[in-house]
Short mmCIF file of C-alpha atoms in Angstrom, two decimals:
data_model
loop_
_atom_site.label_atom_id
_atom_site.label_comp_id
_atom_site.label_asym_id
_atom_site.label_seq_id
_atom_site.Cartn_x
_atom_site.Cartn_y
_atom_site.Cartn_z
CA MET W 1 0.01 0.00 0.03
CA ASP W 2 2.92 2.32 0.70
CA ASN W 3 4.32 1.82 -2.75
CA CYS W 4 0.99 2.19 -4.58
CA LYS W 5 0.78 5.34 -6.73
CA TYR W 6 -2.88 4.99 -6.90
CA LYS W 7 -3.74 6.43 -3.54
CA GLU W 8 -6.69 8.44 -2.32
CA GLY W 9 -7.04 11.63 -4.39
CA ASN W 10 -4.88 10.16 -7.19
CA GLY W 11 -7.45 7.89 -8.99
CA CYS W 12 -8.76 4.94 -6.99
CA SER W 13 -9.69 6.52 -3.52
CA GLY W 14 -7.49 4.47 -1.50
CA ILE W 15 -7.94 1.01 -3.11
CA CYS W 16 -4.75 -0.68 -3.67
CA CYS W 17 -3.68 -0.90 -7.38
CA GLU W 18 -2.66 -4.51 -6.92
CA GLY W 19 -6.39 -5.65 -7.41
CA CYS W 20 -6.50 -3.88 -10.79
CA GLY W 21 -5.46 -5.64 -13.93
CA ARG W 22 -5.30 -5.20 -17.64
CA MET W 23 -8.81 -4.57 -18.66
CA ASP W 24 -8.10 -5.88 -22.37
CA SER W 25 -7.35 -9.36 -20.74
CA PRO W 26 -10.13 -11.79 -21.31
CA LEU W 27 -11.85 -13.12 -18.16
CA ASN W 28 -10.22 -10.42 -15.98
CA THR W 29 -11.13 -10.72 -12.28
CA PHE W 30 -10.92 -7.76 -9.93
CA ASP W 31 -9.01 -8.83 -6.78
CA TRP W 32 -11.00 -6.83 -4.17
CA LEU W 33 -9.13 -8.49 -1.38
CA ALA W 34 -5.70 -7.15 -2.51
CA GLY W 35 -3.88 -5.47 0.24
CA VAL W 36 -5.84 -7.04 2.94
CA PRO W 37 -3.70 -8.47 5.70
CA GLY W 38 -3.56 -12.27 5.69
CA ASN W 39 -4.98 -12.58 2.27
CA TYR W 40 -1.89 -14.31 0.68
CA GLU W 41 -1.39 -16.63 3.66
CA ASP W 42 -4.39 -18.77 3.24
CA THR W 43 -3.45 -20.46 0.10
CA ASP W 44 -0.46 -20.92 -2.28
CA ILE W 45 -2.53 -21.66 -5.27
CA VAL W 46 -2.24 -19.02 -8.18
CA GLU W 47 -4.42 -18.53 -11.14
CA VAL W 48 -2.40 -18.22 -14.44
CA GLN W 49 -3.79 -17.18 -17.77
CA PHE W 50 -2.50 -18.04 -21.13
CA LYS W 51 -3.53 -17.13 -24.67
CA ASN W 52 -7.20 -15.89 -24.82
CA THR W 53 -9.52 -17.82 -22.49
CA ARG W 54 -7.24 -20.54 -21.38
CA LYS W 55 -6.55 -20.60 -17.69
CA GLY W 56 -4.82 -22.88 -15.18
CA TYR W 57 -4.22 -23.21 -11.41
CA TYR W 58 -0.73 -23.86 -10.37
CA LYS W 59 0.97 -24.24 -6.89
CA ASN W 60 3.51 -21.85 -5.73
CA SER W 61 5.57 -24.46 -3.74
CA ASN W 62 8.77 -22.20 -3.87
CA ALA W 63 6.98 -19.40 -2.13
CA ILE W 64 7.86 -16.85 -4.88
CA PRO W 65 6.39 -13.43 -4.09
CA LEU W 66 3.89 -12.99 -6.95
CA LYS W 67 1.28 -10.49 -7.64
CA LYS W 68 -1.28 -9.89 -10.35
CA GLY W 69 0.37 -9.28 -13.68
CA ASP W 70 3.62 -11.16 -13.20
CA VAL W 71 4.77 -13.32 -16.08
CA VAL W 72 5.85 -16.72 -14.75
CA ALA W 73 7.18 -19.97 -16.12
CA VAL W 74 5.00 -22.92 -15.11
CA GLU W 75 5.38 -26.68 -15.35
CA ALA W 76 4.08 -28.45 -18.66
CA THR W 77 4.29 -31.86 -20.30
CA PRO W 78 6.83 -31.64 -21.79
CA GLY W 79 8.89 -28.50 -20.93
CA HIS W 80 7.47 -25.45 -19.52
CA ASP W 81 4.96 -22.83 -20.45
CA ILE W 82 4.71 -19.02 -20.09
CA GLY W 83 1.58 -17.32 -18.65
CA THR W 84 0.46 -14.31 -16.72
CA VAL W 85 -0.67 -14.20 -13.06
CA THR W 86 -4.29 -12.94 -12.92
CA LEU W 87 -5.44 -13.76 -9.25
CA THR W 88 -3.77 -14.62 -5.99
CA GLY W 89 -5.01 -15.15 -2.37
CA ARG W 90 -8.25 -16.17 -1.00
CA LEU W 91 -10.34 -15.39 -4.16
CA VAL W 92 -8.53 -18.26 -6.01
CA LEU W 93 -10.44 -20.75 -3.75
CA LEU W 94 -13.69 -19.33 -4.97
CA GLN W 95 -12.60 -19.68 -8.58
CA LEU W 96 -11.75 -23.22 -8.09
CA LYS W 97 -15.45 -24.04 -7.45
CA LYS W 98 -16.13 -23.13 -11.07
CA THR W 99 -13.74 -25.81 -12.38
CA ARG W 100 -14.91 -28.36 -9.69
CA LEU W 101 -11.51 -28.45 -8.13
CA THR W 102 -10.52 -28.53 -4.50
CA PRO W 103 -7.31 -27.23 -2.59
CA GLU W 104 -6.47 -30.90 -2.04
CA SER W 105 -6.23 -31.65 -5.75
CA GLU W 106 -2.97 -32.07 -7.51
CA PHE W 107 -1.66 -28.96 -9.15
CA LYS W 108 1.39 -28.37 -11.25
CA ARG W 109 4.21 -26.09 -10.04
CA ILE W 110 5.30 -22.60 -10.72
CA TYR W 111 9.01 -22.73 -11.66
CA ARG W 112 10.15 -19.10 -11.58
CA LYS W 113 9.34 -15.56 -12.83
CA ALA W 114 10.05 -15.40 -16.59
CA LYS W 115 13.55 -14.39 -17.56
CA PRO W 116 14.46 -12.52 -20.76
CA VAL W 117 15.57 -15.77 -22.45
CA ASP W 118 12.14 -17.29 -21.62
CA MET W 119 10.41 -14.32 -23.22
CA GLU W 120 12.61 -14.54 -26.41
CA LYS W 121 11.56 -18.18 -26.86
CA PHE W 122 7.94 -17.20 -26.02
CA ALA W 123 7.82 -14.45 -28.72
CA GLU W 124 9.42 -16.76 -31.41
CA ALA W 125 6.78 -19.37 -30.55
CA LYS W 126 3.91 -16.94 -30.86
CA ALA W 127 5.17 -15.60 -34.10
CA ARG W 128 4.70 -18.99 -35.76
CA GLU W 129 1.07 -19.56 -34.69
CA HIS W 130 -0.60 -17.86 -37.65
CA ASP W 131 1.46 -19.55 -40.34
CA THR W 132 0.92 -22.97 -38.56
CA MET W 133 -2.79 -22.50 -38.45
CA ILE W 134 -2.97 -21.66 -42.12
CA ARG W 135 -0.73 -24.71 -43.23
CA SER W 136 -2.76 -27.08 -40.90
CA ARG W 137 -5.99 -25.98 -42.45
CA GLN W 138 -4.59 -26.89 -46.00
CA ILE W 139 -3.36 -30.26 -44.64
CA ALA W 140 -6.87 -31.08 -43.06
CA LYS W 141 -8.41 -30.13 -46.54
CA ASP W 142 -5.97 -32.46 -48.42
CA LEU W 143 -6.88 -35.21 -46.02
CA GLU W 144 -10.71 -34.49 -46.70
CA LEU W 145 -11.60 -34.17 -42.98
CA ASP W 146 -14.79 -32.50 -42.12
CA MET W 147 -13.29 -30.06 -39.51
CA LYS W 148 -12.21 -26.41 -39.09
CA ILE W 149 -8.95 -25.40 -37.22
CA GLY W 150 -10.03 -22.19 -35.63
CA ASP W 151 -6.79 -21.51 -33.57
CA VAL W 152 -3.40 -22.65 -32.77
CA GLU W 153 -1.50 -21.95 -29.42
CA TYR W 154 2.15 -22.77 -28.95
CA GLN W 155 3.63 -23.62 -25.52
CA GLY W 156 6.11 -21.12 -24.11
CA ASP W 157 9.15 -23.24 -25.03
CA GLY W 158 7.85 -24.08 -28.52
CA LEU W 159 8.02 -27.85 -27.92
CA LYS W 160 4.15 -28.27 -28.04
CA ALA W 161 1.17 -26.84 -29.76
CA ILE W 162 -2.63 -26.98 -29.10
CA PHE W 163 -4.79 -27.09 -32.29
CA TYR W 164 -8.37 -26.00 -31.49
CA TYR W 165 -10.92 -27.32 -34.10
CA ILE W 166 -14.60 -27.30 -34.67
CA ALA W 167 -16.46 -30.29 -36.07
CA ASP W 168 -20.13 -31.14 -36.30
CA ASN W 169 -19.65 -34.87 -36.32
CA ARG W 170 -16.87 -37.30 -34.93
CA VAL W 171 -13.53 -36.80 -36.67
CA ASP W 172 -10.75 -39.45 -36.99
CA PHE W 173 -7.74 -37.28 -37.11
CA ARG W 174 -5.15 -39.79 -36.27
CA GLN W 175 -3.55 -39.36 -39.69
CA LEU W 176 -3.70 -35.58 -39.26
CA ILE W 177 -1.74 -35.74 -36.11
CA LYS W 178 1.14 -37.70 -37.73
CA VAL W 179 1.35 -35.32 -40.65
CA LEU W 180 1.32 -32.28 -38.37
CA ALA W 181 3.99 -33.81 -36.24
CA ASP W 182 6.30 -34.60 -39.31
CA VAL W 183 5.77 -31.18 -40.70
CA PHE W 184 6.28 -28.93 -37.63
CA LYS W 185 8.47 -31.24 -35.63
CA ILE W 186 6.48 -30.61 -32.35
CA LYS W 187 4.10 -32.42 -30.05
CA ILE W 188 0.53 -32.07 -31.28
CA GLU W 189 -2.50 -31.87 -29.03
CA MET W 190 -5.91 -31.61 -30.56
CA LYS W 191 -8.81 -30.01 -28.65
CA GLN W 192 -12.44 -29.70 -29.89
CA ILE W 193 -14.36 -26.57 -28.94
CA GLY W 194 -17.80 -25.22 -29.88
CA ALA W 195 -18.68 -22.14 -31.89
CA ARG W 196 -19.26 -20.09 -28.78
CA GLN W 197 -15.73 -20.91 -27.37
CA GLU W 198 -14.24 -20.10 -30.68
CA ALA W 199 -15.94 -16.59 -30.66
CA GLY W 200 -14.52 -16.26 -27.20
CA ARG W 201 -11.01 -17.05 -28.31
CA ILE W 202 -11.05 -14.78 -31.26
CA GLY W 203 -12.96 -11.99 -29.39
CA GLY W 204 -14.64 -8.97 -31.00
CA ILE W 205 -17.25 -6.32 -30.47
CA GLY W 206 -20.89 -7.15 -30.02
CA PRO W 207 -24.00 -5.08 -31.38
CA CYS W 208 -24.29 -3.59 -27.89
CA GLY W 209 -20.92 -1.80 -28.36
CA ARG W 210 -19.11 -3.86 -25.66
CA GLU W 211 -16.68 -6.58 -25.85
CA LEU W 212 -18.12 -10.17 -26.39
CA CYS W 213 -19.35 -11.64 -23.25
CA CYS W 214 -17.76 -15.04 -24.09
CA ALA W 215 -14.33 -13.23 -24.38
CA THR W 216 -14.60 -11.31 -21.03
CA PHE W 217 -16.42 -13.15 -18.22
CA THR W 218 -18.55 -16.02 -19.55
CA THR W 219 -16.97 -19.42 -18.84
CA ASN W 220 -20.00 -21.70 -18.70
CA PHE W 221 -21.93 -21.73 -21.98
CA VAL W 222 -25.54 -22.44 -21.24
CA SER W 223 -27.90 -23.49 -24.24
CA VAL W 224 -30.00 -20.73 -25.54
CA SER W 225 -33.49 -21.34 -27.12
CA THR W 226 -35.87 -19.31 -29.01
CA SER W 227 -38.31 -19.40 -26.14
CA ALA W 228 -36.10 -16.91 -24.30
CA ALA W 229 -36.97 -14.35 -27.06
CA ARG W 230 -40.64 -15.21 -27.08
CA PHE W 231 -40.81 -14.52 -23.31
CA GLN W 232 -39.23 -11.20 -23.85
CA ASP W 233 -41.42 -10.17 -26.88
CA ILE W 234 -38.37 -10.10 -29.14
CA SER W 235 -39.04 -10.41 -32.83
CA LEU W 236 -37.81 -13.76 -34.02
CA ASN W 237 -35.34 -12.26 -36.74
CA PRO W 238 -32.35 -14.68 -37.08
CA GLN W 239 -30.10 -11.83 -38.19
CA LYS W 240 -30.71 -9.89 -34.95
CA LEU W 241 -30.86 -12.92 -32.58
CA ALA W 242 -27.66 -14.53 -33.88
CA GLY W 243 -24.30 -13.55 -32.45
CA GLN W 244 -20.93 -13.55 -34.01
CA CYS W 245 -20.79 -17.30 -33.50
CA ALA W 246 -23.90 -17.75 -35.74
CA LYS W 247 -25.53 -19.11 -32.64
CA LEU W 248 -28.36 -17.42 -30.51
CA LYS W 249 -26.86 -14.55 -28.32
CA CYS W 250 -26.04 -15.59 -24.77
CA CYS W 251 -27.44 -12.40 -23.50
CA LEU W 252 -30.97 -13.64 -24.29
CA ASN W 253 -30.74 -15.65 -21.01
CA TYR W 254 -29.73 -12.65 -18.78
CA GLU W 255 -33.22 -11.26 -18.19
CA VAL W 256 -35.56 -14.10 -19.19
CA ASP W 257 -36.11 -15.23 -15.55
CA ALA W 258 -37.36 -11.63 -14.71
CA TYR W 259 -39.84 -11.73 -17.62
CA VAL W 260 -41.05 -15.22 -16.77
CA GLU W 261 -41.71 -14.10 -13.29
CA ALA W 262 -43.42 -10.91 -14.26
CA SER W 263 -45.66 -12.49 -16.81
CA LYS W 264 -47.09 -15.04 -14.33
CA GLY W 265 -50.00 -12.90 -13.43
CA MET W 266 -50.95 -11.94 -16.91
CA PRO W 267 -53.94 -13.46 -18.71
CA SER W 268 -53.71 -15.50 -21.74
CA ARG W 269 -53.12 -13.76 -25.05
CA ASP W 270 -55.66 -15.90 -26.78
CA ILE W 271 -58.68 -14.41 -24.67
CA GLU W 272 -60.75 -11.79 -26.44
CA LEU W 273 -62.23 -8.89 -24.43
CA GLU W 274 -65.96 -8.17 -25.14
CA THR W 275 -67.48 -4.59 -24.52
CA LYS W 276 -70.88 -3.30 -25.49
CA ASP W 277 -69.31 -1.51 -28.54
CA SER W 278 -66.83 -4.09 -29.97
CA THR W 279 -64.53 -7.04 -29.50
CA TYR W 280 -60.76 -6.38 -28.69
CA TYR W 281 -58.00 -8.62 -29.44
CA PHE W 282 -54.57 -8.79 -27.82
CA PHE W 283 -51.99 -6.74 -29.74
CA LYS W 284 -48.87 -6.35 -27.45
CA ALA W 285 -47.80 -6.51 -23.81
CA ASP W 286 -45.38 -4.45 -21.64
CA ILE W 287 -44.54 -7.15 -19.23
CA LEU W 288 -42.26 -5.17 -16.77
CA ASN W 289 -44.91 -2.39 -16.53
CA GLY W 290 -47.92 -4.67 -16.38
CA LEU W 291 -49.68 -3.13 -19.29
CA LEU W 292 -51.67 -4.84 -22.03
CA THR W 293 -52.60 -3.24 -25.43
CA TYR W 294 -55.67 -4.48 -27.36
CA SER W 295 -56.91 -3.84 -30.93
CA THR W 296 -60.34 -3.94 -32.49
CA ASP W 297 -58.74 -5.66 -35.46
CA LYS W 298 -57.25 -9.23 -35.02
CA TYR W 299 -54.41 -8.75 -37.61
CA ILE W 300 -53.59 -4.98 -37.62
CA ALA W 301 -53.28 -2.16 -35.23
CA ALA W 302 -56.60 -0.40 -35.10
CA ASN W 303 -58.01 1.64 -32.17
CA LEU W 304 -55.40 0.52 -29.71
CA VAL W 305 -56.40 0.70 -26.10
CA THR W 306 -53.79 0.17 -23.28
CA ILE W 307 -55.03 -0.98 -19.89
CA PRO W 308 -53.49 -2.47 -16.76
CA VAL W 309 -53.37 -6.19 -16.06
CA LYS W 310 -55.88 -6.04 -13.31
CA ARG W 311 -58.39 -4.24 -15.53
CA ALA W 312 -57.92 -6.93 -18.14
CA SER W 313 -58.50 -9.71 -15.52
CA TYR W 314 -61.56 -7.98 -14.29
CA ILE W 315 -63.04 -7.62 -17.74
CA ILE W 316 -62.36 -11.37 -18.48
CA GLU W 317 -64.37 -12.28 -15.28
CA MET W 318 -67.10 -10.05 -16.36
CA ASN W 319 -67.35 -11.75 -19.82
CA ARG W 320 -67.33 -15.19 -18.13
CA ARG W 321 -70.54 -14.03 -16.13
CA GLY W 322 -72.02 -12.87 -19.49
CA GLU W 323 -71.45 -9.19 -18.62
CA ARG W 324 -69.92 -6.43 -20.86
CA PRO W 325 -68.50 -3.17 -19.71
CA ASP W 326 -69.11 0.04 -21.52
CA SER W 327 -65.31 0.35 -22.37
CA LEU W 328 -62.03 -1.19 -21.56
CA SER W 329 -60.73 1.56 -19.46
CA ALA W 330 -62.09 2.03 -15.88
CA GLY W 331 -63.17 5.59 -16.18
CA GLY W 332 -65.03 5.05 -19.45
CA ALA W 333 -62.58 7.13 -21.58
CA GLU W 334 -60.41 4.75 -23.53
CA GLU W 335 -56.69 5.40 -23.76
CA LYS W 336 -56.23 5.24 -27.49
CA HIS W 337 -52.79 5.57 -29.12
CA SER W 338 -52.45 6.82 -32.61
CA PHE W 339 -48.98 6.53 -33.97
CA ASP W 340 -47.23 6.90 -37.24
CA LEU W 341 -45.19 4.01 -38.25
CA LEU W 342 -42.92 6.23 -40.46
CA GLU W 343 -42.24 8.84 -37.89
CA GLN W 344 -38.97 7.23 -36.64
CA GLU W 345 -37.68 7.00 -40.24
CA ASN W 346 -38.32 10.68 -41.03
CA ILE W 347 -35.04 12.44 -41.46
CA ASN W 348 -36.60 15.81 -40.78
CA ARG W 349 -38.00 14.96 -37.28
CA PHE W 350 -35.09 16.59 -35.50
CA ASP W 351 -35.56 19.79 -37.60
CA ASN W 352 -38.84 20.69 -35.88
CA ASN W 353 -37.41 20.73 -32.39
CA SER W 354 -34.64 23.19 -33.52
CA LYS W 355 -37.23 25.42 -35.05
CA ASN W 356 -39.37 25.57 -32.05
CA LYS W 357 -36.49 26.49 -29.82
CA ARG W 358 -35.57 29.34 -32.08
CA ARG W 359 -39.11 30.64 -32.05
CA LYS W 360 -39.26 30.46 -28.39
CA GLY W 361 -36.03 32.57 -27.94
CA GLY W 362 -33.08 30.68 -29.24
CA GLY W 363 -30.63 32.06 -31.77
CA LYS W 364 -29.30 35.53 -32.16
CA SER W 365 -32.76 37.26 -31.96
CA GLY W 366 -33.46 35.40 -28.66
CA ASN W 367 -30.46 37.01 -26.86
CA ARG W 368 -31.54 40.47 -27.31
CA GLN W 369 -33.20 42.03 -24.22
CA GLN W 370 -36.69 43.14 -24.59
CA PRO W 371 -37.54 46.68 -23.40
CA ASN W 372 -39.71 47.23 -20.43
CA LYS W 373 -43.21 48.64 -20.66
CA SER W 374 -42.12 52.10 -19.38
CA GLU W 375 -39.39 52.23 -22.16
CA GLN W 376 -41.91 51.37 -24.71
CA GLN W 377 -44.38 54.10 -23.61
CA GLN W 378 -41.45 56.66 -23.75
CA GLN W 379 -40.63 55.58 -27.18
CA THR W 380 -44.12 55.59 -28.55
CA GLN W 381 -45.29 58.99 -26.84
CA PRO W 382 -43.60 61.40 -29.21
CA ARG W 383 -44.91 59.56 -32.15
CA GLU W 384 -48.44 59.88 -30.70
CA GLU W 385 -48.05 63.67 -30.26
CA GLY W 386 -46.77 64.21 -33.79
CA SER W 387 -49.57 62.24 -35.25
CA ARG W 388 -52.00 64.33 -33.39
CA ASN W 389 -50.37 67.63 -34.76
CA GLU W 390 -50.45 66.32 -38.21
CA HIS W 391 -54.22 65.65 -37.96
CA LYS W 392 -55.09 69.20 -36.61
CA HIS W 393 -55.29 70.60 -39.92
CA ASN W 394 -59.03 70.41 -40.75
CA GLY W 395 -59.12 67.12 -38.97
CA ARG W 396 -57.62 65.53 -41.98
CA ARG W 397 -54.30 64.93 -43.49
CA PRO W 398 -54.00 66.79 -46.81
CA LYS W 399 -53.47 64.73 -49.94
CA GLY W 400 -49.79 64.60 -51.05
CA GLY W 401 -46.76 66.65 -49.96
CA ARG W 402 -45.00 66.88 -46.68
CA HIS W 403 -46.12 68.71 -43.60
CA ASN W 404 -44.21 70.42 -40.97
CA ALA W 405 -44.86 70.49 -37.23
CA ASN W 406 -47.65 73.17 -37.75
CA GLY W 407 -49.41 71.16 -40.19
CA ALA W 408 -48.53 73.48 -43.19
CA SER W 409 -47.72 71.89 -46.51
CA THR W 410 -44.32 72.27 -48.02
CA LYS W 411 -45.22 71.11 -51.49
CA GLY W 412 -45.55 74.79 -52.81
CA ASN W 413 -42.16 75.67 -51.42
CA ASP W 414 -40.56 72.73 -53.10
CA ASP W 415 -42.26 73.69 -56.44
CA LYS W 416 -40.85 77.22 -56.29
CA LYS W 417 -37.39 75.95 -55.63
#
C-alpha cells in the first residue's frame, strides 16, 4: 500500500492498485481483497492465464512473491509454459469451485518468474502460430476431414502446440496428427471446441458496443433457445438474434427469468375482451410495467387501447359471467394511441425541435433584451403627439406633400425651388 501510486486523491480513492489488472485481458477478475492483511497466507494456489480464455491453477511451492500481472514459467508436459498471473490469495479458492477443483487436488508447480531468455523463446513461438494455423487447415483439407481448425496455441518453450478445431460430427484425425508432427516437428494436441468458445478465443465487439461476453467473463456456456426471445417479446429475426458465432446470443438468457416471473399474473393472449361497442384482441404487452394493449382488429393495429393487467383480468371475469363493460378503461374514456409507423424513419424529425427552440427565444434574436413597458411608452409617446399635430389641420391629413410641425404643406415651396 505504501508503494502504490494510486492512493486516495490520485485515481482510486485508497484502493490498492494490486487488485486492478489489464482490462483488455479476457476473463479479467478484480481482486477486491488485494492489500488485505492475511490474504496471501491462506493458500499458495495461483491462477495463471495463457492465450485468450485458457486458464490454469498452479501451486507456488517455492513461495515466490507473486502479484497480479507477473509473467511466470510454469510446469508443462513436456517442458514449460509461459503465462500471466491473474489472481492470488483467497479469491482463488472461490474460482476453483467453477472448475470443480478443491485445494487438495494435484496442481502443477510454478518454476520461476519469466527471464529474458524465456520471453525470447515465447515471442518466437507466438510468431509461428498464424502460419501454422494456415498450413494445418490446408493439410486437413487435403486429408478430406470435415473439420475447421480455428486457432493454434504454441507452448512457451515451443515444444508443443494445441490445435483448436470445430466439427459437427466425430472426426478421425489420427492421420492428421502424424502429418502435423512430421511437418512442424513438435508435439501435437487436438482440442475440440464449440462455436461459442471459438468466438470467445477470437474476440470482437458485439452489437451492444461492448466486448463479447464469451471473451470477457462467460466461462460456462448455457444452451439458448428461441423461447427466451418469445418470453421477452423480441421479434424472431435470425439476423438480430444470432451473435458472431452464428448461434443465439448468450445475453438472451440474462433477463428471461425476470420476464417469466413478471408474466405469471398476466392473462392468456388468446382471450378476447368483449365490450358493448366491439370486441378487442390482444396486440402487445409491456410485461415489466404490467400493461396490455388491445386492438379492435385481429391482424392489424386499429383503435389501440392500453389497460393494466388488473383491469384486463376484471373484464375477463365479467365476460365469463355474461356481462360487458361500456369500455375497456375503468373511467370510461379509452386510452387510445395513434402513432405513425414512419415517424422514426423521417429524417426531418429533428428539425422541428430546433425550429421551435428558435421561435421560443433561441438564436441571435433570442439573446436580445426586450425593453420594459415604461421604455416602450416613452418611445411611442412622441410619435403619438406628432400624429396628433398632423391631424390638427382640418381634422384630416391633406393629400400629397410633406407637412411641418404646424401642419402646413411644404409642396408649394418645393415647387418654387
